[in-house]
PDB file of C-alpha atoms in Angstrom:
ATOM      1  CA  UNK N   1       0.000   0.000   0.000  1.00  0.00           C
ATOM      2  CA  UNK N   2       1.367   3.445  -0.910  1.00  0.00           C
ATOM      3  CA  UNK N   3       1.764   6.292   1.595  1.00  0.00           C
ATOM      4  CA  UNK N   4      -1.204   8.063  -0.008  1.00  0.00           C
ATOM      5  CA  UNK N   5      -3.390   4.953   0.246  1.00  0.00           C
ATOM      6  CA  UNK N   6      -2.406   4.462   3.904  1.00  0.00           C
ATOM      7  CA  UNK N   7      -3.325   8.056   4.694  1.00  0.00           C
ATOM      8  CA  UNK N   8      -6.674   7.806   2.912  1.00  0.00           C
ATOM      9  CA  UNK N   9      -7.586   4.681   4.888  1.00  0.00           C
ATOM     10  CA  UNK N  10      -6.610   6.434   8.136  1.00  0.00           C
ATOM     11  CA  UNK N  11      -8.565   9.504   7.083  1.00  0.00           C
ATOM     12  CA  UNK N  12     -11.744   7.463   6.653  1.00  0.00           C
ATOM     13  CA  UNK N  13     -11.449   6.176  10.257  1.00  0.00           C
ATOM     14  CA  UNK N  14     -10.671   9.685  11.498  1.00  0.00           C
ATOM     15  CA  UNK N  15     -13.607  11.327   9.708  1.00  0.00           C
ATOM     16  CA  UNK N  16     -16.041   8.688  10.946  1.00  0.00           C
ATOM     17  CA  UNK N  17     -14.930   9.017  14.586  1.00  0.00           C
ATOM     18  CA  UNK N  18     -14.745  12.836  14.467  1.00  0.00           C
ATOM     19  CA  UNK N  19     -18.219  13.103  12.941  1.00  0.00           C
ATOM     20  CA  UNK N  20     -19.622  10.898  15.694  1.00  0.00           C
ATOM     21  CA  UNK N  21     -17.990  13.018  18.418  1.00  0.00           C
ATOM     22  CA  UNK N  22     -19.272  16.255  16.859  1.00  0.00           C
ATOM     23  CA  UNK N  23     -22.802  14.843  16.584  1.00  0.00           C
ATOM     24  CA  UNK N  24     -22.750  13.730  20.218  1.00  0.00           C
ATOM     25  CA  UNK N  25     -21.276  16.934  21.663  1.00  0.00           C
ATOM     26  CA  UNK N  26     -22.470  19.551  19.180  1.00  0.00           C
ATOM     27  CA  UNK N  27     -18.967  21.081  19.385  1.00  0.00           C
ATOM     28  CA  UNK N  28     -17.399  22.263  16.172  1.00  0.00           C
ATOM     29  CA  UNK N  29     -14.042  23.991  15.823  1.00  0.00           C
ATOM     30  CA  UNK N  30     -14.015  27.588  14.557  1.00  0.00           C
ATOM     31  CA  UNK N  31     -11.417  29.211  12.330  1.00  0.00           C
ATOM     32  CA  UNK N  32     -10.496  32.163  14.571  1.00  0.00           C
ATOM     33  CA  UNK N  33      -7.599  31.590  16.993  1.00  0.00           C
ATOM     34  CA  UNK N  34      -8.998  31.686  20.531  1.00  0.00           C
ATOM     35  CA  UNK N  35      -5.767  33.119  21.945  1.00  0.00           C
ATOM     36  CA  UNK N  36      -5.448  35.741  19.179  1.00  0.00           C
ATOM     37  CA  UNK N  37      -1.993  34.315  18.562  1.00  0.00           C
ATOM     38  CA  UNK N  38       0.129  33.501  15.525  1.00  0.00           C
ATOM     39  CA  UNK N  39       3.051  31.100  15.915  1.00  0.00           C
ATOM     40  CA  UNK N  40       5.726  31.184  13.225  1.00  0.00           C
ATOM     41  CA  UNK N  41       8.110  28.263  13.390  1.00  0.00           C
ATOM     42  CA  UNK N  42      10.149  25.738  11.428  1.00  0.00           C
ATOM     43  CA  UNK N  43       8.788  22.789   9.450  1.00  0.00           C
ATOM     44  CA  UNK N  44      11.083  20.311  11.268  1.00  0.00           C
ATOM     45  CA  UNK N  45       9.275  17.010  11.866  1.00  0.00           C
ATOM     46  CA  UNK N  46      10.417  16.911  15.498  1.00  0.00           C
ATOM     47  CA  UNK N  47       8.111  19.838  16.252  1.00  0.00           C
ATOM     48  CA  UNK N  48       4.937  18.143  14.985  1.00  0.00           C
ATOM     49  CA  UNK N  49       2.601  17.365  17.904  1.00  0.00           C
ATOM     50  CA  UNK N  50       5.372  18.452  20.288  1.00  0.00           C
ATOM     51  CA  UNK N  51       5.787  22.230  20.047  1.00  0.00           C
ATOM     52  CA  UNK N  52       2.142  23.185  20.553  1.00  0.00           C
ATOM     53  CA  UNK N  53       1.568  20.960  23.630  1.00  0.00           C
ATOM     54  CA  UNK N  54       4.892  22.159  25.084  1.00  0.00           C
ATOM     55  CA  UNK N  55       3.421  25.684  24.959  1.00  0.00           C
ATOM     56  CA  UNK N  56      -0.006  24.676  26.236  1.00  0.00           C
ATOM     57  CA  UNK N  57      -1.596  25.278  22.834  1.00  0.00           C
ATOM     58  CA  UNK N  58      -4.460  23.168  21.589  1.00  0.00           C
ATOM     59  CA  UNK N  59      -6.308  22.964  18.308  1.00  0.00           C
ATOM     60  CA  UNK N  60      -8.017  26.295  17.600  1.00  0.00           C
ATOM     61  CA  UNK N  61      -5.799  28.306  19.992  1.00  0.00           C
ATOM     62  CA  UNK N  62      -3.383  29.768  17.427  1.00  0.00           C
ATOM     63  CA  UNK N  63      -2.596  30.206  13.768  1.00  0.00           C
ATOM     64  CA  UNK N  64       0.575  28.203  13.028  1.00  0.00           C
ATOM     65  CA  UNK N  65       2.800  29.183  10.089  1.00  0.00           C
ATOM     66  CA  UNK N  66       5.790  27.028   9.147  1.00  0.00           C
ATOM     67  CA  UNK N  67       8.651  27.108   6.684  1.00  0.00           C
ATOM     68  CA  UNK N  68      12.204  25.828   6.471  1.00  0.00           C
ATOM     69  CA  UNK N  69      14.235  27.564   9.157  1.00  0.00           C
ATOM     70  CA  UNK N  70      11.383  29.898  10.182  1.00  0.00           C
ATOM     71  CA  UNK N  71      12.852  32.460   7.789  1.00  0.00           C
ATOM     72  CA  UNK N  72      11.548  35.739   6.397  1.00  0.00           C
ATOM     73  CA  UNK N  73      13.329  36.668   3.169  1.00  0.00           C
ATOM     74  CA  UNK N  74      11.405  39.683   1.899  1.00  0.00           C
ATOM     75  CA  UNK N  75       8.930  42.426   2.777  1.00  0.00           C
ATOM     76  CA  UNK N  76       5.885  40.640   1.327  1.00  0.00           C
ATOM     77  CA  UNK N  77       6.904  36.997   1.037  1.00  0.00           C
ATOM     78  CA  UNK N  78       4.619  34.136   2.105  1.00  0.00           C
ATOM     79  CA  UNK N  79       5.179  34.473   5.862  1.00  0.00           C
ATOM     80  CA  UNK N  80       4.419  38.194   5.918  1.00  0.00           C
ATOM     81  CA  UNK N  81       1.340  37.628   3.739  1.00  0.00           C
ATOM     82  CA  UNK N  82       0.138  34.958   6.165  1.00  0.00           C
ATOM     83  CA  UNK N  83       0.722  37.247   9.157  1.00  0.00           C
ATOM     84  CA  UNK N  84      -1.160  40.076   7.438  1.00  0.00           C
ATOM     85  CA  UNK N  85      -4.195  37.805   6.967  1.00  0.00           C
ATOM     86  CA  UNK N  86      -3.832  36.467  10.516  1.00  0.00           C
ATOM     87  CA  UNK N  87      -3.859  39.998  11.961  1.00  0.00           C
ATOM     88  CA  UNK N  88      -6.446  41.723   9.784  1.00  0.00           C
ATOM     89  CA  UNK N  89      -8.803  38.816   9.029  1.00  0.00           C
ATOM     90  CA  UNK N  90      -8.413  36.414  11.964  1.00  0.00           C
ATOM     91  CA  UNK N  91      -7.881  38.844  14.850  1.00  0.00           C
ATOM     92  CA  UNK N  92      -4.307  37.912  15.761  1.00  0.00           C
ATOM     93  CA  UNK N  93      -2.912  40.355  18.324  1.00  0.00           C
ATOM     94  CA  UNK N  94       0.381  38.690  19.194  1.00  0.00           C
ATOM     95  CA  UNK N  95       3.115  36.830  17.286  1.00  0.00           C
ATOM     96  CA  UNK N  96       5.642  34.242  18.477  1.00  0.00           C
ATOM     97  CA  UNK N  97       8.654  33.487  16.295  1.00  0.00           C
ATOM     98  CA  UNK N  98       9.968  30.118  17.453  1.00  0.00           C
ATOM     99  CA  UNK N  99      13.270  28.727  16.243  1.00  0.00           C
ATOM    100  CA  UNK N 100      14.743  25.481  17.451  1.00  0.00           C
ATOM    101  CA  UNK N 101      18.071  23.981  18.377  1.00  0.00           C
ATOM    102  CA  UNK N 102      19.786  21.678  15.869  1.00  0.00           C
ATOM    103  CA  UNK N 103      18.019  23.263  12.886  1.00  0.00           C
ATOM    104  CA  UNK N 104      18.896  21.549   9.616  1.00  0.00           C
ATOM    105  CA  UNK N 105      18.841  24.802   7.641  1.00  0.00           C
ATOM    106  CA  UNK N 106      21.774  26.049   9.719  1.00  0.00           C
ATOM    107  CA  UNK N 107      23.870  23.299   8.144  1.00  0.00           C
ATOM    108  CA  UNK N 108      22.690  23.871   4.565  1.00  0.00           C
ATOM    109  CA  UNK N 109      24.256  26.019   1.889  1.00  0.00           C
ATOM    110  CA  UNK N 110      23.119  27.273  -1.496  1.00  0.00           C
ATOM    111  CA  UNK N 111      25.881  25.317  -3.241  1.00  0.00           C
ATOM    112  CA  UNK N 112      24.899  22.055  -1.543  1.00  0.00           C
ATOM    113  CA  UNK N 113      21.214  22.472  -2.388  1.00  0.00           C
ATOM    114  CA  UNK N 114      22.032  23.469  -5.968  1.00  0.00           C
ATOM    115  CA  UNK N 115      24.222  20.364  -6.387  1.00  0.00           C
ATOM    116  CA  UNK N 116      21.342  18.208  -5.195  1.00  0.00           C
ATOM    117  CA  UNK N 117      18.954  19.996  -7.572  1.00  0.00           C
ATOM    118  CA  UNK N 118      21.260  19.327 -10.521  1.00  0.00           C
ATOM    119  CA  UNK N 119      21.582  15.672  -9.500  1.00  0.00           C
ATOM    120  CA  UNK N 120      17.778  15.408  -9.528  1.00  0.00           C
ATOM    121  CA  UNK N 121      17.534  16.864 -13.040  1.00  0.00           C
ATOM    122  CA  UNK N 122      16.679  20.498 -12.358  1.00  0.00           C
ATOM    123  CA  UNK N 123      17.917  22.660 -15.228  1.00  0.00           C
ATOM    124  CA  UNK N 124      20.670  25.250 -14.759  1.00  0.00           C
ATOM    125  CA  UNK N 125      18.286  27.869 -16.219  1.00  0.00           C
ATOM    126  CA  UNK N 126      15.735  27.166 -13.494  1.00  0.00           C
ATOM    127  CA  UNK N 127      18.443  27.286 -10.833  1.00  0.00           C
ATOM    128  CA  UNK N 128      19.786  30.601 -12.133  1.00  0.00           C
ATOM    129  CA  UNK N 129      16.375  32.164 -11.453  1.00  0.00           C
ATOM    130  CA  UNK N 130      16.648  31.416  -7.712  1.00  0.00           C
ATOM    131  CA  UNK N 131      20.395  31.188  -7.110  1.00  0.00           C
ATOM    132  CA  UNK N 132      20.747  34.655  -5.556  1.00  0.00           C
ATOM    133  CA  UNK N 133      17.718  34.174  -3.321  1.00  0.00           C
ATOM    134  CA  UNK N 134      19.008  30.769  -2.211  1.00  0.00           C
ATOM    135  CA  UNK N 135      22.337  32.361  -1.289  1.00  0.00           C
ATOM    136  CA  UNK N 136      20.669  35.176   0.665  1.00  0.00           C
ATOM    137  CA  UNK N 137      18.568  32.654   2.557  1.00  0.00           C
ATOM    138  CA  UNK N 138      20.795  29.609   3.108  1.00  0.00           C
ATOM    139  CA  UNK N 139      24.251  31.159   3.211  1.00  0.00           C
ATOM    140  CA  UNK N 140      23.305  33.673   5.884  1.00  0.00           C
ATOM    141  CA  UNK N 141      21.468  31.281   8.224  1.00  0.00           C
ATOM    142  CA  UNK N 142      24.000  29.503  10.378  1.00  0.00           C
ATOM    143  CA  UNK N 143      22.906  30.474  13.879  1.00  0.00           C
ATOM    144  CA  UNK N 144      19.282  29.708  14.819  1.00  0.00           C
ATOM    145  CA  UNK N 145      19.294  32.087  17.815  1.00  0.00           C
ATOM    146  CA  UNK N 146      20.502  34.973  15.653  1.00  0.00           C
ATOM    147  CA  UNK N 147      17.944  34.034  12.993  1.00  0.00           C
ATOM    148  CA  UNK N 148      15.077  34.299  15.500  1.00  0.00           C
ATOM    149  CA  UNK N 149      16.209  37.764  16.582  1.00  0.00           C
ATOM    150  CA  UNK N 150      16.545  38.905  12.944  1.00  0.00           C
ATOM    151  CA  UNK N 151      13.122  37.537  12.014  1.00  0.00           C
ATOM    152  CA  UNK N 152      11.518  39.279  14.997  1.00  0.00           C
ATOM    153  CA  UNK N 153      13.083  42.563  13.813  1.00  0.00           C
ATOM    154  CA  UNK N 154      12.001  42.004  10.194  1.00  0.00           C
ATOM    155  CA  UNK N 155       8.404  41.391  11.253  1.00  0.00           C
ATOM    156  CA  UNK N 156       8.393  44.226  13.793  1.00  0.00           C
ATOM    157  CA  UNK N 157       9.810  46.704  11.275  1.00  0.00           C
ATOM    158  CA  UNK N 158       7.582  45.629   8.401  1.00  0.00           C
ATOM    159  CA  UNK N 159       5.276  48.552   7.530  1.00  0.00           C
ATOM    160  CA  UNK N 160       2.312  46.179   7.165  1.00  0.00           C
ATOM    161  CA  UNK N 161       2.512  44.921  10.763  1.00  0.00           C
ATOM    162  CA  UNK N 162       0.893  47.209  13.369  1.00  0.00           C
ATOM    163  CA  UNK N 163       3.236  48.593  16.027  1.00  0.00           C
ATOM    164  CA  UNK N 164       0.900  47.442  18.828  1.00  0.00           C
ATOM    165  CA  UNK N 165       1.422  43.734  18.026  1.00  0.00           C
ATOM    166  CA  UNK N 166       3.973  42.214  20.434  1.00  0.00           C
ATOM    167  CA  UNK N 167       6.437  39.967  18.602  1.00  0.00           C
ATOM    168  CA  UNK N 168       8.247  37.447  20.772  1.00  0.00           C
ATOM    169  CA  UNK N 169      11.317  35.418  19.868  1.00  0.00           C
ATOM    170  CA  UNK N 170      11.640  31.968  21.410  1.00  0.00           C
ATOM    171  CA  UNK N 171      13.988  29.017  21.059  1.00  0.00           C
ATOM    172  CA  UNK N 172      12.685  25.455  21.328  1.00  0.00           C
ATOM    173  CA  UNK N 173      14.720  22.392  22.290  1.00  0.00           C
ATOM    174  CA  UNK N 174      13.310  19.552  20.109  1.00  0.00           C
ATOM    175  CA  UNK N 175      14.627  16.806  22.405  1.00  0.00           C
ATOM    176  CA  UNK N 176      13.204  18.033  25.717  1.00  0.00           C
ATOM    177  CA  UNK N 177      10.474  20.525  24.792  1.00  0.00           C
ATOM    178  CA  UNK N 178      12.098  23.327  26.795  1.00  0.00           C
ATOM    179  CA  UNK N 179      11.497  26.892  25.576  1.00  0.00           C
ATOM    180  CA  UNK N 180      13.803  29.866  26.150  1.00  0.00           C
ATOM    181  CA  UNK N 181      12.808  33.489  25.572  1.00  0.00           C
ATOM    182  CA  UNK N 182      15.210  35.393  23.317  1.00  0.00           C
ATOM    183  CA  UNK N 183      12.999  38.439  22.730  1.00  0.00           C
ATOM    184  CA  UNK N 184      10.181  39.458  25.052  1.00  0.00           C
ATOM    185  CA  UNK N 185       7.773  41.278  22.735  1.00  0.00           C
ATOM    186  CA  UNK N 186       6.097  43.094  25.622  1.00  0.00           C
ATOM    187  CA  UNK N 187       9.386  44.601  26.808  1.00  0.00           C
ATOM    188  CA  UNK N 188      10.370  45.531  23.253  1.00  0.00           C
ATOM    189  CA  UNK N 189       7.000  47.263  22.747  1.00  0.00           C
ATOM    190  CA  UNK N 190       7.379  49.259  25.986  1.00  0.00           C
ATOM    191  CA  UNK N 191      10.946  50.278  25.079  1.00  0.00           C
ATOM    192  CA  UNK N 192       9.837  51.288  21.586  1.00  0.00           C
ATOM    193  CA  UNK N 193       7.013  53.393  23.043  1.00  0.00           C
ATOM    194  CA  UNK N 194       9.372  55.114  25.529  1.00  0.00           C
ATOM    195  CA  UNK N 195      11.867  55.986  22.777  1.00  0.00           C
ATOM    196  CA  UNK N 196       9.233  57.727  20.654  1.00  0.00           C
TER     197      UNK N 196
END
Protein backbone atom coordinates (compact mmCIF):
# COMPACT_ATOMS: atom_id res chain seq x y z
CA UNK A 1 0.00 0.00 0.00
CA UNK A 2 1.37 3.44 -0.91
CA UNK A 3 1.76 6.29 1.60
CA UNK A 4 -1.20 8.06 -0.01
CA UNK A 5 -3.39 4.95 0.25
CA UNK A 6 -2.41 4.46 3.90
CA UNK A 7 -3.33 8.06 4.69
CA UNK A 8 -6.67 7.81 2.91
CA UNK A 9 -7.59 4.68 4.89
CA UNK A 10 -6.61 6.43 8.14
CA UNK A 11 -8.57 9.50 7.08
CA UNK A 12 -11.74 7.46 6.65
CA UNK A 13 -11.45 6.18 10.26
CA UNK A 14 -10.67 9.68 11.50
CA UNK A 15 -13.61 11.33 9.71
CA UNK A 16 -16.04 8.69 10.95
CA UNK A 17 -14.93 9.02 14.59
CA UNK A 18 -14.75 12.84 14.47
CA UNK A 19 -18.22 13.10 12.94
CA UNK A 20 -19.62 10.90 15.69
CA UNK A 21 -17.99 13.02 18.42
CA UNK A 22 -19.27 16.26 16.86
CA UNK A 23 -22.80 14.84 16.58
CA UNK A 24 -22.75 13.73 20.22
CA UNK A 25 -21.28 16.93 21.66
CA UNK A 26 -22.47 19.55 19.18
CA UNK A 27 -18.97 21.08 19.39
CA UNK A 28 -17.40 22.26 16.17
CA UNK A 29 -14.04 23.99 15.82
CA UNK A 30 -14.02 27.59 14.56
CA UNK A 31 -11.42 29.21 12.33
CA UNK A 32 -10.50 32.16 14.57
CA UNK A 33 -7.60 31.59 16.99
CA UNK A 34 -9.00 31.69 20.53
CA UNK A 35 -5.77 33.12 21.95
CA UNK A 36 -5.45 35.74 19.18
CA UNK A 37 -1.99 34.32 18.56
CA UNK A 38 0.13 33.50 15.52
CA UNK A 39 3.05 31.10 15.91
CA UNK A 40 5.73 31.18 13.23
CA UNK A 41 8.11 28.26 13.39
CA UNK A 42 10.15 25.74 11.43
CA UNK A 43 8.79 22.79 9.45
CA UNK A 44 11.08 20.31 11.27
CA UNK A 45 9.27 17.01 11.87
CA UNK A 46 10.42 16.91 15.50
CA UNK A 47 8.11 19.84 16.25
CA UNK A 48 4.94 18.14 14.99
CA UNK A 49 2.60 17.37 17.90
CA UNK A 50 5.37 18.45 20.29
CA UNK A 51 5.79 22.23 20.05
CA UNK A 52 2.14 23.18 20.55
CA UNK A 53 1.57 20.96 23.63
CA UNK A 54 4.89 22.16 25.08
CA UNK A 55 3.42 25.68 24.96
CA UNK A 56 -0.01 24.68 26.24
CA UNK A 57 -1.60 25.28 22.83
CA UNK A 58 -4.46 23.17 21.59
CA UNK A 59 -6.31 22.96 18.31
CA UNK A 60 -8.02 26.30 17.60
CA UNK A 61 -5.80 28.31 19.99
CA UNK A 62 -3.38 29.77 17.43
CA UNK A 63 -2.60 30.21 13.77
CA UNK A 64 0.57 28.20 13.03
CA UNK A 65 2.80 29.18 10.09
CA UNK A 66 5.79 27.03 9.15
CA UNK A 67 8.65 27.11 6.68
CA UNK A 68 12.20 25.83 6.47
CA UNK A 69 14.23 27.56 9.16
CA UNK A 70 11.38 29.90 10.18
CA UNK A 71 12.85 32.46 7.79
CA UNK A 72 11.55 35.74 6.40
CA UNK A 73 13.33 36.67 3.17
CA UNK A 74 11.40 39.68 1.90
CA UNK A 75 8.93 42.43 2.78
CA UNK A 76 5.88 40.64 1.33
CA UNK A 77 6.90 37.00 1.04
CA UNK A 78 4.62 34.14 2.10
CA UNK A 79 5.18 34.47 5.86
CA UNK A 80 4.42 38.19 5.92
CA UNK A 81 1.34 37.63 3.74
CA UNK A 82 0.14 34.96 6.17
CA UNK A 83 0.72 37.25 9.16
CA UNK A 84 -1.16 40.08 7.44
CA UNK A 85 -4.20 37.81 6.97
CA UNK A 86 -3.83 36.47 10.52
CA UNK A 87 -3.86 40.00 11.96
CA UNK A 88 -6.45 41.72 9.78
CA UNK A 89 -8.80 38.82 9.03
CA UNK A 90 -8.41 36.41 11.96
CA UNK A 91 -7.88 38.84 14.85
CA UNK A 92 -4.31 37.91 15.76
CA UNK A 93 -2.91 40.36 18.32
CA UNK A 94 0.38 38.69 19.19
CA UNK A 95 3.12 36.83 17.29
CA UNK A 96 5.64 34.24 18.48
CA UNK A 97 8.65 33.49 16.29
CA UNK A 98 9.97 30.12 17.45
CA UNK A 99 13.27 28.73 16.24
CA UNK A 100 14.74 25.48 17.45
CA UNK A 101 18.07 23.98 18.38
CA UNK A 102 19.79 21.68 15.87
CA UNK A 103 18.02 23.26 12.89
CA UNK A 104 18.90 21.55 9.62
CA UNK A 105 18.84 24.80 7.64
CA UNK A 106 21.77 26.05 9.72
CA UNK A 107 23.87 23.30 8.14
CA UNK A 108 22.69 23.87 4.56
CA UNK A 109 24.26 26.02 1.89
CA UNK A 110 23.12 27.27 -1.50
CA UNK A 111 25.88 25.32 -3.24
CA UNK A 112 24.90 22.06 -1.54
CA UNK A 113 21.21 22.47 -2.39
CA UNK A 114 22.03 23.47 -5.97
CA UNK A 115 24.22 20.36 -6.39
CA UNK A 116 21.34 18.21 -5.19
CA UNK A 117 18.95 20.00 -7.57
CA UNK A 118 21.26 19.33 -10.52
CA UNK A 119 21.58 15.67 -9.50
CA UNK A 120 17.78 15.41 -9.53
CA UNK A 121 17.53 16.86 -13.04
CA UNK A 122 16.68 20.50 -12.36
CA UNK A 123 17.92 22.66 -15.23
CA UNK A 124 20.67 25.25 -14.76
CA UNK A 125 18.29 27.87 -16.22
CA UNK A 126 15.73 27.17 -13.49
CA UNK A 127 18.44 27.29 -10.83
CA UNK A 128 19.79 30.60 -12.13
CA UNK A 129 16.37 32.16 -11.45
CA UNK A 130 16.65 31.42 -7.71
CA UNK A 131 20.39 31.19 -7.11
CA UNK A 132 20.75 34.65 -5.56
CA UNK A 133 17.72 34.17 -3.32
CA UNK A 134 19.01 30.77 -2.21
CA UNK A 135 22.34 32.36 -1.29
CA UNK A 136 20.67 35.18 0.67
CA UNK A 137 18.57 32.65 2.56
CA UNK A 138 20.80 29.61 3.11
CA UNK A 139 24.25 31.16 3.21
CA UNK A 140 23.30 33.67 5.88
CA UNK A 141 21.47 31.28 8.22
CA UNK A 142 24.00 29.50 10.38
CA UNK A 143 22.91 30.47 13.88
CA UNK A 144 19.28 29.71 14.82
CA UNK A 145 19.29 32.09 17.81
CA UNK A 146 20.50 34.97 15.65
CA UNK A 147 17.94 34.03 12.99
CA UNK A 148 15.08 34.30 15.50
CA UNK A 149 16.21 37.76 16.58
CA UNK A 150 16.54 38.91 12.94
CA UNK A 151 13.12 37.54 12.01
CA UNK A 152 11.52 39.28 15.00
CA UNK A 153 13.08 42.56 13.81
CA UNK A 154 12.00 42.00 10.19
CA UNK A 155 8.40 41.39 11.25
CA UNK A 156 8.39 44.23 13.79
CA UNK A 157 9.81 46.70 11.27
CA UNK A 158 7.58 45.63 8.40
CA UNK A 159 5.28 48.55 7.53
CA UNK A 160 2.31 46.18 7.17
CA UNK A 161 2.51 44.92 10.76
CA UNK A 162 0.89 47.21 13.37
CA UNK A 163 3.24 48.59 16.03
CA UNK A 164 0.90 47.44 18.83
CA UNK A 165 1.42 43.73 18.03
CA UNK A 166 3.97 42.21 20.43
CA UNK A 167 6.44 39.97 18.60
CA UNK A 168 8.25 37.45 20.77
CA UNK A 169 11.32 35.42 19.87
CA UNK A 170 11.64 31.97 21.41
CA UNK A 171 13.99 29.02 21.06
CA UNK A 172 12.68 25.46 21.33
CA UNK A 173 14.72 22.39 22.29
CA UNK A 174 13.31 19.55 20.11
CA UNK A 175 14.63 16.81 22.40
CA UNK A 176 13.20 18.03 25.72
CA UNK A 177 10.47 20.53 24.79
CA UNK A 178 12.10 23.33 26.79
CA UNK A 179 11.50 26.89 25.58
CA UNK A 180 13.80 29.87 26.15
CA UNK A 181 12.81 33.49 25.57
CA UNK A 182 15.21 35.39 23.32
CA UNK A 183 13.00 38.44 22.73
CA UNK A 184 10.18 39.46 25.05
CA UNK A 185 7.77 41.28 22.74
CA UNK A 186 6.10 43.09 25.62
CA UNK A 187 9.39 44.60 26.81
CA UNK A 188 10.37 45.53 23.25
CA UNK A 189 7.00 47.26 22.75
CA UNK A 190 7.38 49.26 25.99
CA UNK A 191 10.95 50.28 25.08
CA UNK A 192 9.84 51.29 21.59
CA UNK A 193 7.01 53.39 23.04
CA UNK A 194 9.37 55.11 25.53
CA UNK A 195 11.87 55.99 22.78
CA UNK A 196 9.23 57.73 20.65
